[in-house]
XYZ file of N, CA and C in Angstrom:
555
model
N 8.250 -13.831 10.026
C 6.801 -13.720 9.904
C 6.352 -12.386 10.512
N 5.521 -11.688 9.810
C 5.049 -10.379 10.266
C 3.932 -10.549 11.287
N 4.044 -9.820 12.379
C 2.998 -9.790 13.398
C 2.075 -8.622 13.080
N 0.971 -8.892 12.398
C 0.060 -7.829 11.992
C -0.659 -7.178 13.164
N -0.550 -7.750 14.365
C -1.185 -7.124 15.522
C -0.326 -5.992 16.097
N 0.871 -5.780 15.548
C 1.736 -4.665 15.956
C 1.205 -3.371 15.331
N 1.574 -2.209 15.879
C 1.148 -0.937 15.294
C 1.607 -0.799 13.839
N 0.834 -0.048 13.062
C 1.081 0.094 11.625
C 2.469 0.640 11.308
N 2.981 1.552 12.125
C 4.307 2.112 11.828
C 5.430 1.116 12.107
N 5.158 0.057 12.839
C 6.112 -1.031 13.060
C 5.996 -2.060 11.928
N 4.768 -2.343 11.515
C 4.524 -3.327 10.455
C 5.005 -2.808 9.101
N 4.786 -1.522 8.816
C 5.031 -0.961 7.476
C 6.417 -1.301 6.913
N 7.521 -1.019 7.609
C 8.820 -1.336 6.999
C 9.048 -2.840 6.818
N 8.368 -3.654 7.613
C 8.488 -5.107 7.466
C 7.812 -5.612 6.196
N 6.891 -4.823 5.644
C 6.194 -5.204 4.414
C 7.065 -5.020 3.176
N 8.043 -4.126 3.266
C 8.896 -3.851 2.108
C 9.674 -5.102 1.708
N 9.558 -5.456 0.440
C 10.201 -6.660 -0.070
C 9.315 -7.887 -0.035
N 8.199 -7.836 0.693
C 7.253 -8.950 0.702
C 6.455 -8.945 -0.593
N 5.912 -10.100 -0.951
C 5.077 -10.187 -2.139
C 3.621 -10.392 -1.754
N 2.755 -9.861 -2.594
C 1.328 -10.097 -2.465
C 0.850 -10.640 -3.803
N 0.120 -11.737 -3.753
C -0.451 -12.340 -4.951
C -1.959 -12.240 -4.848
N -2.562 -11.726 -5.923
C -4.015 -11.554 -5.937
C -4.490 -11.585 -7.383
N -5.490 -12.396 -7.657
C -6.115 -12.457 -8.985
C -5.104 -12.617 -10.116
N -4.109 -13.494 -9.927
C -3.183 -13.827 -10.998
C -1.964 -12.938 -11.154
N -1.795 -11.957 -10.262
C -0.643 -11.053 -10.333
C 0.087 -11.071 -8.992
N 1.420 -11.100 -9.049
C 2.235 -11.015 -7.837
C 3.069 -9.743 -7.896
N 3.022 -8.984 -6.805
C 3.751 -7.721 -6.702
C 4.642 -7.758 -5.471
N 5.889 -7.322 -5.651
C 6.810 -7.150 -4.517
C 6.657 -5.714 -4.048
N 6.285 -5.533 -2.794
C 6.029 -4.194 -2.252
C 7.324 -3.399 -2.101
N 7.316 -2.180 -2.640
C 8.481 -1.293 -2.556
C 8.165 0.007 -1.821
N 6.885 0.247 -1.545
C 6.486 1.501 -0.893
C 5.166 1.297 -0.155
N 5.116 1.733 1.094
C 3.902 1.642 1.919
C 3.801 2.887 2.798
N 2.611 3.152 3.277
C 2.391 4.231 4.247
C 1.608 3.684 5.426
N 1.987 4.083 6.632
C 1.296 3.671 7.849
C 0.263 4.715 8.245
N -0.886 4.247 8.705
C -1.959 5.111 9.211
C -2.359 4.595 10.581
N -2.295 5.499 11.583
C -2.363 5.091 12.991
C -3.686 5.391 13.683
N -4.796 5.221 12.983
C -6.113 5.288 13.603
C -6.426 6.611 14.262
N -6.954 6.559 15.460
C -7.434 7.754 16.159
C -6.309 8.717 16.539
N -5.058 8.284 16.430
C -3.910 9.155 16.710
C -3.366 9.836 15.459
N -4.048 9.658 14.322
C -3.528 10.116 13.040
C -4.641 10.772 12.226
N -4.615 12.097 12.137
C -5.675 12.835 11.437
C -5.803 12.468 9.960
N -4.791 11.843 9.373
C -4.858 11.441 7.967
C -5.521 10.074 7.775
N -5.723 9.340 8.844
C -6.293 7.993 8.743
C -7.794 8.062 8.478
N -8.295 7.154 7.656
C -9.736 7.059 7.408
C -10.491 6.754 8.696
N -9.800 6.235 9.686
C -10.412 5.814 10.938
C -10.264 6.843 12.065
N -9.724 7.989 11.755
C -9.436 9.016 12.768
C -10.682 9.381 13.583
N -11.813 9.495 12.922
C -13.050 9.920 13.606
C -13.919 8.743 14.055
N -13.392 7.539 13.927
C -14.141 6.380 14.392
C -14.629 5.478 13.275
N -15.351 4.465 13.685
C -15.810 3.419 12.774
C -17.042 3.862 11.995
N -17.026 3.587 10.684
C -18.168 3.841 9.809
C -18.387 2.587 8.955
N -19.454 2.582 8.185
C -19.695 1.448 7.289
C -18.557 1.321 6.287
N -18.040 2.449 5.800
C -16.980 2.427 4.787
C -15.664 1.870 5.340
N -15.273 2.261 6.554
C -13.956 1.880 7.072
C -13.991 0.716 8.063
N -15.115 0.047 8.199
C -15.275 -1.002 9.216
C -14.203 -2.088 9.134
N -13.753 -2.428 7.941
C -12.732 -3.474 7.807
C -11.439 -3.098 8.522
N -11.142 -1.790 8.616
C -9.912 -1.351 9.290
C -9.965 -1.623 10.799
N -11.160 -1.782 11.341
C -11.315 -2.070 12.763
C -11.400 -3.567 13.024
N -11.357 -4.361 11.962
C -11.473 -5.805 12.090
C -10.168 -6.462 12.460
N -10.124 -7.766 12.299
C -8.905 -8.492 12.647
C -7.724 -8.045 11.797
N -6.528 -7.999 12.374
C -5.336 -7.640 11.595
C -5.028 -8.713 10.554
N -4.295 -8.299 9.505
C -3.923 -9.232 8.453
C -4.991 -9.381 7.386
N -5.871 -8.398 7.291
C -6.927 -8.412 6.274
C -6.798 -7.173 5.401
N -7.507 -7.194 4.287
C -7.508 -6.054 3.370
C -8.589 -5.047 3.737
N -8.259 -3.793 3.600
C -9.235 -2.706 3.601
C -9.129 -2.089 2.215
N -10.143 -2.278 1.390
C -10.156 -1.766 0.025
C -11.193 -0.656 -0.041
N -10.786 0.472 -0.615
C -11.701 1.602 -0.721
C -11.525 2.298 -2.059
N -12.550 3.004 -2.454
C -12.536 3.755 -3.699
C -12.036 5.166 -3.405
N -11.004 5.579 -4.113
C -10.403 6.899 -3.938
C -10.738 7.767 -5.150
N -11.196 8.966 -4.901
C -11.569 9.912 -5.953
C -12.581 9.325 -6.934
N -13.329 8.328 -6.501
C -14.358 7.736 -7.330
C -13.847 6.858 -8.452
N -12.513 6.662 -8.560
C -11.984 5.873 -9.676
C -10.926 4.845 -9.297
N -10.156 5.076 -8.235
C -9.043 4.189 -7.881
C -9.419 3.290 -6.715
N -9.162 1.994 -6.857
C -9.328 1.074 -5.742
C -7.981 0.897 -5.064
N -7.886 1.374 -3.832
C -6.655 1.309 -3.051
C -6.779 0.221 -1.996
N -5.637 -0.394 -1.649
C -5.645 -1.462 -0.659
C -4.732 -1.183 0.510
N -5.254 -1.393 1.697
C -4.496 -1.300 2.944
C -4.456 -2.676 3.586
N -3.408 -2.929 4.343
C -3.320 -4.131 5.154
C -3.616 -3.709 6.588
N -4.652 -4.273 7.167
C -5.079 -3.923 8.520
C -4.034 -4.403 9.515
N -3.674 -3.521 10.460
C -2.656 -3.810 11.477
C -3.183 -3.459 12.858
N -2.405 -3.775 13.846
C -2.668 -3.452 15.253
C -3.826 -4.309 15.777
N -4.052 -4.294 17.085
C -5.134 -5.112 17.633
C -6.497 -4.730 17.054
N -7.352 -5.716 16.937
C -8.709 -5.488 16.439
C -9.366 -4.353 17.217
N -10.030 -3.467 16.484
C -10.720 -2.342 17.097
C -9.944 -1.043 17.081
N -8.660 -1.061 16.672
C -7.850 0.160 16.713
C -7.859 0.957 15.420
N -8.232 0.362 14.296
C -8.361 1.110 13.047
C -7.050 1.532 12.412
N -6.038 0.704 12.485
C -4.748 1.030 11.875
C -4.507 0.167 10.639
N -3.692 0.702 9.723
C -3.379 -0.072 8.531
C -2.224 0.519 7.754
N -1.762 -0.241 6.761
C -0.669 0.169 5.885
C -1.176 0.208 4.451
N -1.141 1.375 3.851
C -1.518 1.553 2.456
C -0.410 0.997 1.570
N -0.767 0.127 0.641
C 0.192 -0.381 -0.331
C 0.311 0.664 -1.431
N 1.424 1.403 -1.465
C 1.613 2.534 -2.386
C 2.299 2.162 -3.693
N 3.200 1.178 -3.681
C 3.924 0.867 -4.902
C 4.615 -0.463 -4.831
N 4.896 -1.015 -6.025
C 5.583 -2.289 -6.070
C 6.008 -2.680 -7.464
N 6.749 -3.780 -7.514
C 7.246 -4.354 -8.766
C 6.399 -5.565 -9.120
N 5.869 -5.599 -10.324
C 5.132 -6.772 -10.790
C 6.163 -7.854 -11.101
N 6.107 -8.953 -10.367
C 7.086 -10.014 -10.577
C 6.474 -11.261 -11.203
N 5.159 -11.309 -11.297
C 4.476 -12.416 -11.955
C 3.117 -11.904 -12.421
N 2.711 -12.335 -13.607
C 1.433 -11.892 -14.146
C 1.503 -10.543 -14.827
N 2.687 -10.198 -15.369
C 2.866 -8.879 -15.981
C 1.876 -8.632 -17.118
N 1.630 -9.632 -17.945
C 0.697 -9.447 -19.064
C -0.703 -9.101 -18.559
N -1.154 -9.784 -17.509
C -2.462 -9.499 -16.923
C -2.495 -8.103 -16.305
N -1.426 -7.721 -15.611
C -1.340 -6.374 -15.034
C -1.398 -5.328 -16.142
N -0.712 -5.587 -17.243
C -0.737 -4.652 -18.382
C -2.147 -4.519 -18.954
N -2.854 -5.633 -19.084
C -4.233 -5.585 -19.581
C -5.102 -4.712 -18.670
N -4.944 -4.882 -17.356
C -5.736 -4.106 -16.394
C -5.376 -2.631 -16.416
N -4.130 -2.313 -16.719
C -3.640 -0.937 -16.702
C -3.719 -0.253 -18.058
N -3.988 -0.986 -19.119
C -3.979 -0.428 -20.472
C -4.901 0.786 -20.550
N -4.379 1.860 -21.106
C -5.161 3.096 -21.231
C -4.974 3.683 -22.616
N -6.045 3.809 -23.350
C -6.026 4.452 -24.666
C -4.977 3.862 -25.599
N -4.721 2.572 -25.491
C -3.773 1.921 -26.376
C -2.316 2.232 -26.107
N -2.031 3.020 -25.084
C -0.644 3.367 -24.766
C 0.000 2.263 -23.945
N 1.271 2.006 -24.226
C 2.010 1.016 -23.456
C 2.478 1.647 -22.155
N 2.231 0.959 -21.065
C 2.639 1.419 -19.736
C 4.052 0.904 -19.469
N 4.956 1.787 -19.078
C 6.314 1.373 -18.721
C 6.254 0.417 -17.531
N 7.143 -0.575 -17.527
C 7.161 -1.580 -16.470
C 7.139 -0.948 -15.076
N 7.992 0.054 -14.861
C 8.089 0.639 -13.514
C 6.820 1.380 -13.100
N 5.936 1.670 -14.038
C 4.684 2.372 -13.727
C 3.493 1.443 -13.532
N 3.663 0.158 -13.763
C 2.529 -0.764 -13.656
C 1.872 -0.720 -12.283
N 2.662 -0.693 -11.227
C 2.123 -0.695 -9.864
C 2.705 0.449 -9.044
N 3.055 1.552 -9.692
C 3.549 2.735 -8.978
C 2.351 3.600 -8.640
N 2.141 3.822 -7.361
C 0.988 4.568 -6.874
C -0.095 3.604 -6.420
N -0.833 3.968 -5.373
C -1.798 3.025 -4.793
C -2.925 2.614 -5.732
N -3.407 3.518 -6.571
C -4.460 3.152 -7.515
C -3.965 2.213 -8.597
N -2.760 2.455 -9.084
C -2.175 1.581 -10.102
C -1.866 0.202 -9.530
N -1.396 0.150 -8.304
C -1.133 -1.125 -7.648
C -2.441 -1.899 -7.496
N -3.481 -1.217 -7.037
C -4.785 -1.861 -6.876
C -5.336 -2.381 -8.191
N -5.201 -1.596 -9.245
C -5.684 -2.030 -10.567
C -4.874 -3.211 -11.077
N -3.553 -3.161 -10.912
C -2.704 -4.273 -11.357
C -3.072 -5.575 -10.654
N -3.378 -5.487 -9.359
C -3.783 -6.679 -8.603
C -5.216 -7.102 -8.892
N -5.987 -6.232 -9.528
C -7.394 -6.548 -9.769
C -8.233 -6.471 -8.505
N -7.881 -5.536 -7.600
C -8.662 -5.377 -6.373
C -10.083 -4.934 -6.694
N -11.014 -5.361 -5.856
C -12.399 -4.921 -5.970
C -12.933 -4.648 -4.564
N -14.043 -3.949 -4.482
C -14.636 -3.674 -3.172
C -15.057 -4.963 -2.469
N -15.283 -6.024 -3.233
C -15.628 -7.313 -2.634
C -14.451 -7.922 -1.871
N -13.237 -7.453 -2.142
C -12.054 -7.936 -1.420
C -11.919 -7.309 -0.036
N -12.700 -6.275 0.233
C -12.652 -5.581 1.515
C -12.929 -6.568 2.656
N -12.007 -6.650 3.614
C -12.171 -7.515 4.783
C -11.652 -8.929 4.612
N -11.146 -9.267 3.428
C -10.652 -10.629 3.213
C -9.226 -10.775 3.735
N -8.840 -11.978 4.154
C -7.475 -12.197 4.654
C -6.440 -11.951 3.566
N -5.306 -11.433 3.977
C -4.196 -11.157 3.055
C -3.220 -12.318 3.113
N -2.656 -12.639 1.975
C -1.631 -13.679 1.913
C -0.375 -13.054 1.345
N 0.625 -12.881 2.192
C 1.896 -12.303 1.762
C 2.959 -13.379 1.659
N 3.809 -13.241 0.656
C 4.993 -14.089 0.562
C 6.107 -13.464 1.383
N 6.882 -14.292 2.016
C 7.995 -13.792 2.829
C 9.068 -13.179 1.938
N 9.761 -12.199 2.447
C 10.875 -11.615 1.704
C 12.128 -12.436 1.959
N 13.022 -12.422 0.976
C 14.266 -13.179 1.094
C 15.165 -12.600 2.181
N 15.247 -11.280 2.225
C 16.049 -10.599 3.233
C 15.462 -9.198 3.413
N 15.842 -8.540 4.489
C 15.337 -7.188 4.723
C 16.035 -6.218 3.791
N 15.262 -5.524 2.954
C 15.894 -4.560 2.054
C 16.264 -3.281 2.807
N 17.180 -2.521 2.216
C 17.441 -1.180 2.737
C 16.155 -0.381 2.557
N 15.808 0.443 3.522
C 14.615 1.262 3.402
C 14.825 2.593 4.100
N 13.998 3.552 3.712
C 14.007 4.868 4.342
C 12.569 5.240 4.683
N 12.445 6.224 5.563
C 11.129 6.731 5.954
C 11.115 8.238 5.785
N 9.964 8.754 5.487
C 9.813 10.197 5.330
C 8.343 10.565 5.331
N 8.044 11.815 5.011
C 6.662 12.285 5.014
C 5.812 11.554 3.980
N 4.540 11.384 4.318
C 3.603 10.790 3.369
C 3.328 11.793 2.260
N 2.827 11.314 1.140
C 2.527 12.190 0.012
C 1.075 11.997 -0.410
N 0.529 13.021 -1.061
C -0.829 12.930 -1.580
C -1.912 13.132 -0.546
N -1.557 13.643 0.639
C -2.553 13.908 1.681
C -2.349 15.320 2.213
N -3.360 15.846 2.901
C -3.242 17.200 3.436
C -3.152 17.230 4.958
N -3.642 16.206 5.639
C -3.609 16.168 7.102
C -2.451 15.300 7.582
N -1.741 15.796 8.585
C -0.637 15.055 9.205
C 0.367 14.548 8.160
N 0.538 15.331 7.098
C 1.394 14.924 5.973
C 2.872 14.854 6.345
N 3.304 15.607 7.328
C 4.720 15.627 7.690
C 5.152 14.453 8.557
N 4.188 13.662 9.034
C 4.545 12.498 9.859
C 5.395 11.536 9.024
N 6.461 11.009 9.578
C 7.380 10.144 8.817
C 6.869 8.705 8.692
N 5.674 8.570 8.141
C 5.027 7.253 8.069
C 5.004 6.665 6.664
N 5.768 7.223 5.756
C 5.915 6.646 4.416
C 7.255 5.911 4.406
N 7.234 4.664 3.969
C 8.417 3.815 3.975
C 8.630 3.289 2.560
N 9.892 3.320 2.082
C 10.150 2.855 0.726
C 11.578 2.367 0.572
N 11.768 1.605 -0.502
C 13.092 1.123 -0.878
C 13.719 2.218 -1.730
N 14.830 2.812 -1.272
C 15.401 3.954 -1.987
C 15.883 3.596 -3.397
N 15.773 4.571 -4.266
C 16.239 4.486 -5.653
C 15.505 3.439 -6.479
N 14.401 2.934 -5.973
C 13.623 1.964 -6.735
C 12.659 2.728 -7.634
N 12.663 2.431 -8.926
C 11.871 3.185 -9.899
C 10.367 2.972 -9.765
N 9.945 1.967 -8.992
C 8.506 1.742 -8.813
C 7.936 2.549 -7.650
N 8.777 3.293 -6.963
C 8.358 4.124 -5.839
C 7.826 5.458 -6.372
N 6.749 5.936 -5.769
C 6.162 7.217 -6.158
C 7.153 8.341 -5.939
N 7.015 9.391 -6.711
C 7.844 10.573 -6.482
C 7.233 11.357 -5.331
N 7.985 12.044 -4.537
C 9.439 12.189 -4.587
C 10.154 10.985 -3.970
N 11.126 10.479 -4.700
C 11.892 9.313 -4.256
C 13.142 9.711 -3.472
N 13.635 10.934 -3.657
C 14.925 11.326 -3.128
C 14.963 11.646 -1.653
N 13.842 11.717 -0.965
C 13.841 12.080 0.443
C 14.282 10.889 1.274
N 15.077 10.965 2.292
C 15.816 12.138 2.675
C 17.051 12.278 1.792
N 17.494 13.500 1.605
C 18.625 13.768 0.710
C 19.930 13.583 1.450
């Protein structure tokens, strides 16, 4: 059982291989990133609590859902003691149940989305799960993993601040993981 009151960089690798079920779709997490609140310039909570990030300061084990670039709904799992503003961004996963529904949510211009791309990247994962801003602050329900998968850690991607911190965790060689997948070589 995951102790969500632990720091995000401790919780993050424990999330790999766990499942999250939401709105009819189940995804096995293959990639996450940890954000460490006021100690991490890349965290939404680095400068303190705002109306937008308030859920990250709430009780651990809840969702923080936010709109990225005005189009993507991304989901974080709140970690660490209440008030610290830490969380784990769900970056990628394998759709293991509800694939047809995930495909409907991801359908773009009539093009078929490859299976490995259904939940690759935080916006695609959020869309596949059907996340909405109304889910912000709601309790998360994770399925336990069968066993601890092999995992690696390296720099986060898609950010400009504190990008070199080794807070991105993923299952190596898994096609649902965002590129670059090969780090460390």
